Short mmCIF file of C-alpha atoms in Angstrom, two decimals:
data_model
loop_
_atom_site.label_atom_id
_atom_site.label_comp_id
_atom_site.label_asym_id
_atom_site.label_seq_id
_atom_site.Cartn_x
_atom_site.Cartn_y
_atom_site.Cartn_z
CA MET A 187 -53.20 16.00 -15.91
CA SER A 188 -54.35 12.46 -16.65
CA ALA A 189 -54.04 9.63 -14.15
CA LYS A 190 -51.51 7.98 -16.45
CA SER A 191 -49.40 11.14 -16.53
CA ARG A 192 -49.50 11.44 -12.75
CA LYS A 193 -48.10 7.95 -12.42
CA ASN A 194 -45.02 9.13 -14.30
CA LEU A 195 -44.28 11.97 -11.92
CA PRO A 196 -41.02 11.40 -9.99
CA GLU A 197 -42.81 11.34 -6.62
CA ALA A 198 -45.27 8.74 -7.91
CA ARG A 199 -42.51 6.51 -9.25
CA ASN A 200 -40.57 6.82 -6.01
CA ALA A 201 -43.65 6.04 -3.94
CA ALA A 202 -44.18 2.90 -6.03
CA LEU A 203 -40.58 1.83 -5.45
CA ALA A 204 -40.93 2.37 -1.70
CA ARG A 205 -44.27 0.62 -1.36
CA SER A 206 -42.67 -2.74 -0.54
CA LYS A 207 -40.07 -1.17 1.76
CA GLY A 208 -40.24 -0.06 5.38
CA PRO A 209 -41.32 3.24 6.96
CA VAL A 210 -37.97 5.02 6.60
CA SER A 211 -37.86 4.39 2.86
CA ARG A 212 -41.49 5.44 2.46
CA PHE A 213 -40.73 8.65 4.37
CA ILE A 214 -37.81 9.37 2.04
CA ALA A 215 -39.94 8.73 -1.04
CA ARG A 216 -42.65 11.09 0.20
CA HIS A 217 -40.55 13.99 1.47
CA TYR A 218 -37.20 13.93 -0.36
CA ARG A 219 -38.13 15.57 -3.67
CA HIS A 220 -35.69 18.41 -4.35
CA PHE A 221 -32.09 19.60 -4.02
CA ASN A 222 -29.77 17.55 -1.77
CA ALA A 223 -32.73 15.47 -0.59
CA ALA A 224 -33.61 14.45 -4.16
CA THR A 225 -29.98 13.60 -4.88
CA LEU A 226 -29.93 11.44 -1.74
CA LEU A 227 -32.83 9.41 -3.10
CA ASP A 228 -31.36 9.23 -6.60
CA ALA A 229 -28.06 8.01 -5.14
CA ALA A 230 -29.84 5.42 -3.00
CA LYS A 231 -31.76 4.11 -6.01
CA GLY A 232 -28.51 4.02 -8.00
CA TYR A 233 -26.74 2.09 -5.24
CA GLU A 234 -29.58 -0.39 -5.01
CA GLY A 235 -29.75 -0.82 -8.78
CA HIS A 236 -26.00 -1.32 -9.09
CA VAL A 237 -25.96 -4.12 -6.52
CA LYS A 238 -29.12 -5.74 -7.94
CA ALA A 239 -27.45 -5.81 -11.36
CA GLY A 240 -24.70 -7.97 -9.88
CA GLY A 241 -22.26 -5.21 -9.02
CA LYS A 242 -20.11 -4.80 -5.94
CA MET A 243 -19.74 -1.68 -3.82
CA LEU A 244 -16.61 -0.23 -2.24
CA VAL A 245 -17.36 2.16 0.64
CA THR A 246 -14.84 4.73 1.85
CA LEU A 247 -14.88 6.22 5.35
CA ALA A 248 -13.23 9.54 6.17
CA GLY A 249 -13.83 11.84 9.11
CA ALA A 250 -14.92 10.22 12.36
CA MET A 251 -17.64 7.92 11.09
CA SER A 252 -16.80 5.16 13.57
CA THR A 253 -17.02 7.52 16.53
CA ALA A 254 -20.33 8.70 15.03
CA GLU A 255 -21.38 5.02 15.34
CA LEU A 256 -22.11 4.59 11.64
CA GLY A 257 -21.63 0.89 12.36
CA ILE A 258 -25.25 0.72 13.52
CA SER A 259 -26.31 0.85 9.85
CA LEU A 260 -23.06 -0.05 8.05
CA ALA A 261 -22.67 -3.39 9.86
CA GLU A 262 -26.04 -4.56 8.54
CA MET A 263 -25.10 -3.42 5.02
CA ILE A 264 -22.02 -5.61 5.25
CA ARG A 265 -23.93 -8.59 6.68
CA ARG A 266 -26.56 -8.34 3.94
CA GLY A 267 -23.96 -8.30 1.15
CA LYS A 268 -24.44 -4.65 0.15
CA VAL A 269 -20.80 -3.70 0.84
CA HIS A 270 -17.91 -5.68 -0.63
CA ALA A 271 -14.82 -3.70 0.39
CA ILE A 272 -13.98 -0.85 2.75
CA VAL A 273 -11.35 1.86 2.48
CA CYS A 274 -10.96 3.88 5.66
CA THR A 275 -8.60 6.08 7.57
CA GLY A 276 -6.61 4.59 10.42
CA ALA A 277 -8.82 6.55 12.79
CA ASN A 278 -11.99 4.88 11.52
CA LEU A 279 -10.36 1.45 11.71
CA GLU A 280 -9.41 1.84 15.36
CA GLU A 281 -12.30 3.97 16.59
CA ASP A 282 -14.88 1.28 15.87
CA VAL A 283 -12.91 -0.96 18.24
CA PHE A 284 -12.41 1.83 20.79
CA ASN A 285 -16.18 2.34 20.91
CA LEU A 286 -16.73 -1.41 21.18
CA VAL A 287 -14.75 -1.72 24.42
CA ALA A 288 -15.10 1.71 26.03
CA HIS A 289 -18.49 3.08 25.02
CA ASP A 290 -19.68 3.47 28.63
CA TYR A 291 -16.74 5.78 29.34
CA TYR A 292 -17.34 8.09 26.39
CA GLU A 293 -18.67 11.54 27.22
CA ARG A 294 -20.87 13.71 25.03
CA VAL A 295 -20.37 17.48 25.08
CA PRO A 296 -23.54 18.93 23.51
CA ASP A 297 -22.36 22.54 23.95
CA TYR A 298 -18.92 21.93 22.44
CA ARG A 299 -19.10 25.16 20.40
CA ASN A 300 -18.98 27.14 23.63
CA LEU A 301 -15.95 25.44 25.17
CA THR A 302 -13.14 27.78 26.20
CA ALA A 303 -9.44 27.01 25.88
CA GLU A 304 -9.49 26.33 29.62
CA ASP A 305 -12.36 23.86 29.17
CA GLU A 306 -10.36 22.05 26.49
CA ALA A 307 -7.30 21.93 28.75
CA ALA A 308 -9.44 20.42 31.49
CA LEU A 309 -10.55 17.66 29.10
CA LEU A 310 -6.90 17.02 28.24
CA GLY A 311 -6.10 16.77 31.94
CA ARG A 312 -8.71 14.03 32.25
CA HIS A 313 -7.34 12.26 29.12
CA MET A 314 -10.59 12.83 27.23
CA ASN A 315 -9.87 13.28 23.54
CA ARG A 316 -12.61 15.36 21.90
CA VAL A 317 -14.06 14.66 18.45
CA THR A 318 -16.68 17.41 17.94
CA ASP A 319 -19.28 16.57 20.62
CA THR A 320 -17.81 13.24 21.73
CA CYS A 321 -14.84 12.59 24.01
CA ILE A 322 -12.90 9.34 23.64
CA PRO A 323 -11.33 8.17 26.94
CA GLU A 324 -7.62 7.51 26.48
CA MET A 325 -7.09 4.90 29.18
CA GLU A 326 -10.27 2.85 28.71
CA ALA A 327 -10.16 2.94 24.88
CA MET A 328 -6.80 3.77 23.36
CA ARG A 329 -4.41 2.32 25.92
CA ARG A 330 -6.56 -0.78 26.46
CA ILE A 331 -6.54 -1.59 22.73
CA GLU A 332 -2.84 -0.68 22.46
CA GLY A 333 -1.92 -3.36 24.96
CA ILE A 334 -3.89 -6.04 23.14
CA VAL A 335 -2.70 -5.09 19.64
CA LEU A 336 0.88 -4.74 20.87
CA GLU A 337 0.88 -8.45 21.71
CA GLU A 338 0.05 -9.18 18.05
CA TRP A 339 2.68 -6.73 16.78
CA ILE A 340 5.39 -8.27 18.98
CA ALA A 341 4.45 -11.84 18.01
CA ALA A 342 4.63 -10.96 14.29
CA ASP A 343 7.85 -9.02 14.78
CA ARG A 344 9.55 -11.92 16.58
CA ALA A 345 8.40 -14.32 13.85
CA THR A 346 9.62 -11.89 11.14
CA GLU A 347 6.09 -11.77 9.74
CA SER A 348 4.23 -8.73 8.47
CA PHE A 349 0.54 -7.97 8.15
CA PHE A 350 -1.68 -5.09 7.12
CA PRO A 351 -3.19 -2.90 9.87
CA HIS A 352 -6.66 -4.35 9.32
CA GLU A 353 -5.26 -7.90 9.50
CA PHE A 354 -3.89 -7.18 12.97
CA ILE A 355 -7.35 -5.95 14.03
CA TYR A 356 -8.92 -9.07 12.52
CA LYS A 357 -6.48 -11.17 14.54
CA VAL A 358 -7.52 -9.42 17.74
CA LEU A 359 -11.24 -9.82 16.99
CA ARG A 360 -10.85 -13.50 16.09
CA SER A 361 -8.79 -14.21 19.20
CA GLY A 362 -11.81 -13.52 21.40
CA LYS A 363 -9.77 -11.26 23.68
CA LEU A 364 -12.29 -8.43 23.37
CA LYS A 365 -15.51 -10.38 23.95
CA LYS A 366 -15.54 -9.88 27.71
CA LEU A 367 -14.89 -6.15 27.17
CA HIS A 368 -17.81 -5.41 24.83
CA GLN A 369 -19.84 -2.39 25.92
CA VAL A 370 -22.03 -2.11 22.83
CA ASP A 371 -23.98 -4.68 20.85
CA PRO A 372 -21.33 -6.35 18.65
CA GLY A 373 -23.98 -6.36 15.93
CA ASN A 374 -23.42 -2.61 15.70
CA SER A 375 -19.69 -2.95 15.02
CA TRP A 376 -18.93 -2.65 11.31
CA LEU A 377 -15.48 -4.14 11.93
CA ILE A 378 -16.91 -7.28 13.50
CA ALA A 379 -19.27 -7.64 10.52
CA ALA A 380 -16.35 -7.10 8.13
CA CYS A 381 -14.22 -9.61 10.02
CA GLU A 382 -16.96 -12.24 9.85
CA LYS A 383 -17.14 -11.73 6.07
CA ASP A 384 -13.34 -11.47 5.75
CA LEU A 385 -14.05 -8.25 3.87
CA PRO A 386 -11.11 -6.61 2.09
CA ILE A 387 -10.13 -3.43 3.95
CA VAL A 388 -7.62 -0.84 2.78
CA VAL A 389 -6.20 1.71 5.23
CA PRO A 390 -4.04 4.28 3.41
CA GLY A 391 -1.94 6.52 5.63
CA TRP A 392 -2.52 4.27 8.65
CA GLU A 393 0.42 5.84 10.45
CA ASP A 394 -1.72 8.98 10.79
CA SER A 395 -3.76 7.41 13.58
CA THR A 396 -3.50 6.78 17.31
CA LEU A 397 -2.39 3.15 16.88
CA GLY A 398 -0.07 4.24 14.07
CA ASN A 399 1.58 6.73 16.42
CA MET A 400 1.82 4.05 19.11
CA PHE A 401 3.42 1.61 16.66
CA ALA A 402 5.96 4.27 15.65
CA ALA A 403 6.77 4.88 19.32
CA HIS A 404 7.38 1.16 19.89
CA VAL A 405 9.69 1.08 16.86
CA ILE A 406 11.62 4.11 18.13
CA SER A 407 11.92 2.61 21.62
CA GLY A 408 13.11 -0.72 20.20
CA VAL A 409 10.17 -2.82 21.41
CA ILE A 410 9.38 -3.51 17.73
CA LYS A 411 12.55 -4.30 15.78
CA ASN A 412 11.23 -4.19 12.23
CA VAL A 413 9.25 -1.19 11.01
CA HIS A 414 7.87 -3.38 8.20
CA THR A 415 6.00 -5.59 10.69
CA VAL A 416 2.99 -3.46 9.72
CA ARG A 417 2.71 -3.34 5.95
CA SER A 418 2.66 -0.02 4.08
CA GLY A 419 0.41 2.07 1.89
CA ILE A 420 2.21 1.10 -1.31
CA GLU A 421 1.54 -2.54 -0.47
CA TYR A 422 -2.09 -1.59 0.16
CA MET A 423 -2.31 -0.17 -3.37
CA GLY A 424 -1.03 -3.47 -4.73
CA TYR A 425 -3.58 -5.32 -2.58
CA LEU A 426 -6.38 -3.07 -3.88
CA ALA A 427 -5.21 -3.40 -7.49
CA HIS A 428 -5.29 -7.19 -7.20
CA TRP A 429 -8.80 -7.14 -5.70
CA TYR A 430 -10.11 -4.69 -8.28
CA SER A 431 -8.59 -6.57 -11.21
CA LYS A 432 -10.01 -9.87 -9.98
CA SER A 433 -13.45 -8.49 -9.12
CA ALA A 434 -14.22 -5.96 -11.86
CA LYS A 435 -16.18 -6.94 -14.93
CA PRO A 436 -18.62 -5.18 -17.26
CA LEU A 437 -22.29 -5.31 -16.28
CA LYS A 438 -25.21 -5.68 -18.65
CA THR A 439 -25.98 -2.05 -17.86
CA GLY A 440 -22.81 -1.13 -19.70
CA GLU A 441 -21.08 0.07 -16.54
CA GLY A 442 -18.28 -1.46 -14.52
CA SER A 443 -19.19 -3.90 -11.79
CA ILE A 444 -17.54 -2.06 -8.88
CA GLY A 445 -19.17 1.06 -7.46
CA PHE A 446 -17.60 3.72 -5.29
CA PHE A 447 -19.56 5.14 -2.33
CA GLN A 448 -17.46 7.85 -0.72
CA ILE A 449 -18.20 9.25 2.74
CA GLY A 450 -16.16 12.40 3.24
CA GLY A 451 -13.01 13.12 1.25
CA GLY A 452 -9.29 13.10 1.86
CA ILE A 453 -7.03 10.09 1.52
CA ALA A 454 -9.82 7.58 2.19
CA GLY A 455 -11.45 8.65 -1.07
CA ASP A 456 -8.54 9.82 -3.22
CA PHE A 457 -6.28 6.80 -2.63
CA PRO A 458 -8.64 4.03 -3.79
CA ILE A 459 -10.26 5.85 -6.71
CA CYS A 460 -6.77 6.20 -8.25
CA VAL A 461 -6.43 2.43 -8.63
CA VAL A 462 -8.27 2.52 -11.98
CA PRO A 463 -6.09 5.13 -13.72
CA MET A 464 -3.03 3.35 -12.30
CA LEU A 465 -4.17 0.07 -13.83
CA HIS A 466 -4.97 1.75 -17.15
CA GLN A 467 -2.15 4.27 -17.50
CA ASP A 468 0.76 2.76 -15.59
CA LEU A 469 0.14 -0.97 -16.04
CA MET A 470 -1.58 -0.66 -19.45
CA ARG A 471 -4.44 -2.93 -18.37
CA THR A 472 -6.92 -0.94 -20.41
CA GLY A 473 -9.50 -3.73 -20.56
CA ILE A 474 -10.35 -3.37 -16.87
CA PRO A 475 -13.65 -1.45 -16.46
CA LEU A 476 -13.92 1.98 -14.89
CA TRP A 477 -15.81 2.42 -11.63
CA GLY A 478 -19.46 1.70 -12.40
CA TYR A 479 -21.13 4.07 -9.91
CA PHE A 480 -19.94 7.02 -7.91
CA CYS A 481 -21.46 8.87 -4.96
CA GLN A 482 -19.79 11.32 -2.60
CA VAL A 483 -21.42 12.42 0.65
CA SER A 484 -19.55 15.38 2.05
CA ASP A 485 -20.10 18.73 3.73
CA SER A 486 -17.09 20.08 1.80
CA THR A 487 -18.77 22.40 -0.66
CA THR A 488 -17.44 22.91 -4.18
CA SER A 489 -14.14 24.78 -3.98
CA TYR A 490 -10.97 25.57 -5.90
CA GLY A 491 -8.08 23.10 -5.72
CA SER A 492 -9.70 20.80 -3.17
CA TYR A 493 -10.12 17.07 -3.83
CA SER A 494 -12.94 16.84 -1.32
CA GLY A 495 -14.65 19.84 -2.91
CA ALA A 496 -14.18 18.74 -6.52
CA VAL A 497 -17.29 17.87 -8.51
CA PRO A 498 -17.43 14.28 -9.84
CA ASN A 499 -16.96 15.35 -13.49
CA GLU A 500 -13.41 16.48 -12.67
CA LYS A 501 -12.59 12.82 -12.13
CA ILE A 502 -13.32 12.09 -15.80
CA THR A 503 -10.18 14.01 -16.82
CA TRP A 504 -8.08 11.79 -14.54
CA GLY A 505 -9.43 8.54 -15.95
CA LYS A 506 -11.22 7.66 -12.72
CA LEU A 507 -14.82 7.87 -14.00
CA GLY A 508 -16.40 7.72 -17.42
CA ALA A 509 -18.69 10.29 -19.02
CA SER A 510 -21.65 7.91 -18.59
CA THR A 511 -20.83 6.70 -15.06
CA PRO A 512 -23.78 7.42 -12.71
CA LYS A 513 -22.49 10.24 -10.48
CA PHE A 514 -23.98 11.81 -7.37
CA ILE A 515 -22.69 14.37 -4.90
CA ILE A 516 -24.67 15.12 -1.76
CA GLU A 517 -23.42 18.21 0.06
CA SER A 518 -24.61 17.41 3.54
CA ASP A 519 -23.68 15.79 6.84
CA ALA A 520 -22.74 12.15 6.25
CA THR A 521 -23.89 11.17 9.75
CA ILE A 522 -27.41 12.07 8.58
CA VAL A 523 -27.23 11.07 4.92
CA ALA A 524 -25.42 7.71 4.95
CA PRO A 525 -27.82 5.90 7.34
CA LEU A 526 -30.77 7.06 5.23
CA ILE A 527 -29.23 5.77 2.01
CA PHE A 528 -28.38 2.50 3.74
CA ALA A 529 -31.96 2.27 5.01
CA TRP A 530 -33.27 2.55 1.43
CA VAL A 531 -30.85 -0.09 0.14
CA LEU A 532 -31.79 -2.41 3.01
CA GLY A 533 -35.49 -1.80 2.45
CA ASP A 534 -36.09 -0.38 5.92
#
């Protein structure tokens, strides 16, 4: 093979792209050549290219990414303008804050697969809520944040005002009430980075979270008089539709200007991707571009009838993606994959 031909090999092109980047990116370019690893690199290059072309990126967070401390890499992505909106579960919204104020009280259980029912009951007795290998302390994390957020809920309720769940968290962060409680570098909090940027956040199904349950309890007990003090998921869809309509435009690449980077599945992914078919099919705003990039990182393998296990092409039939939309699916652990993709995009 000639020297010219060798330069056109995928590994040679990737090495050239990584030459000006840091050691993590160079490692990826050298070793990630096939299967899920190759798709990881292709997705990272697609993400980088989309943003460089002037596009925006919406990132969705399912699972327990905040407890996995994804903020260590995601916060920098937000600060550097590589993320323009977040859709997350209520758990991911609150657990970044829980970790911020109670990290020193968290406990890791490396042998969690061997826990007996009695072991689990003992954790419950100590108010340690287990998420795989990590236990979140109820009193130091959940109840501490409940008391601070409750003040904001009551103030809004008494003033007959209503705000989205993420707006209440933004209020708490901006009040400075948590600063003296920080137990991790605030630079590693994706919510603090998002708050500083006033990033749009959408939290579908927020009531399915610890703070959501606490809010419901305060409504039932009468502490909160108006259940609408915290705004709903339907209002969130309107909020997202307004942001998408205002922000989306065609790129010179021929794709839409807003990309979709999905971590995990479930409501965090399915809710926001539906905004495009809603705009097209229900509001007849057919001139609004489709999503311009799509990547899903999930350990939910392809399966029958599962949204999380559906291949990206299925989304074409629902009007969510186009036939030519760049599409990637990486069937792997997002706690491993996402920081590596972010490292490539950041040039680390």
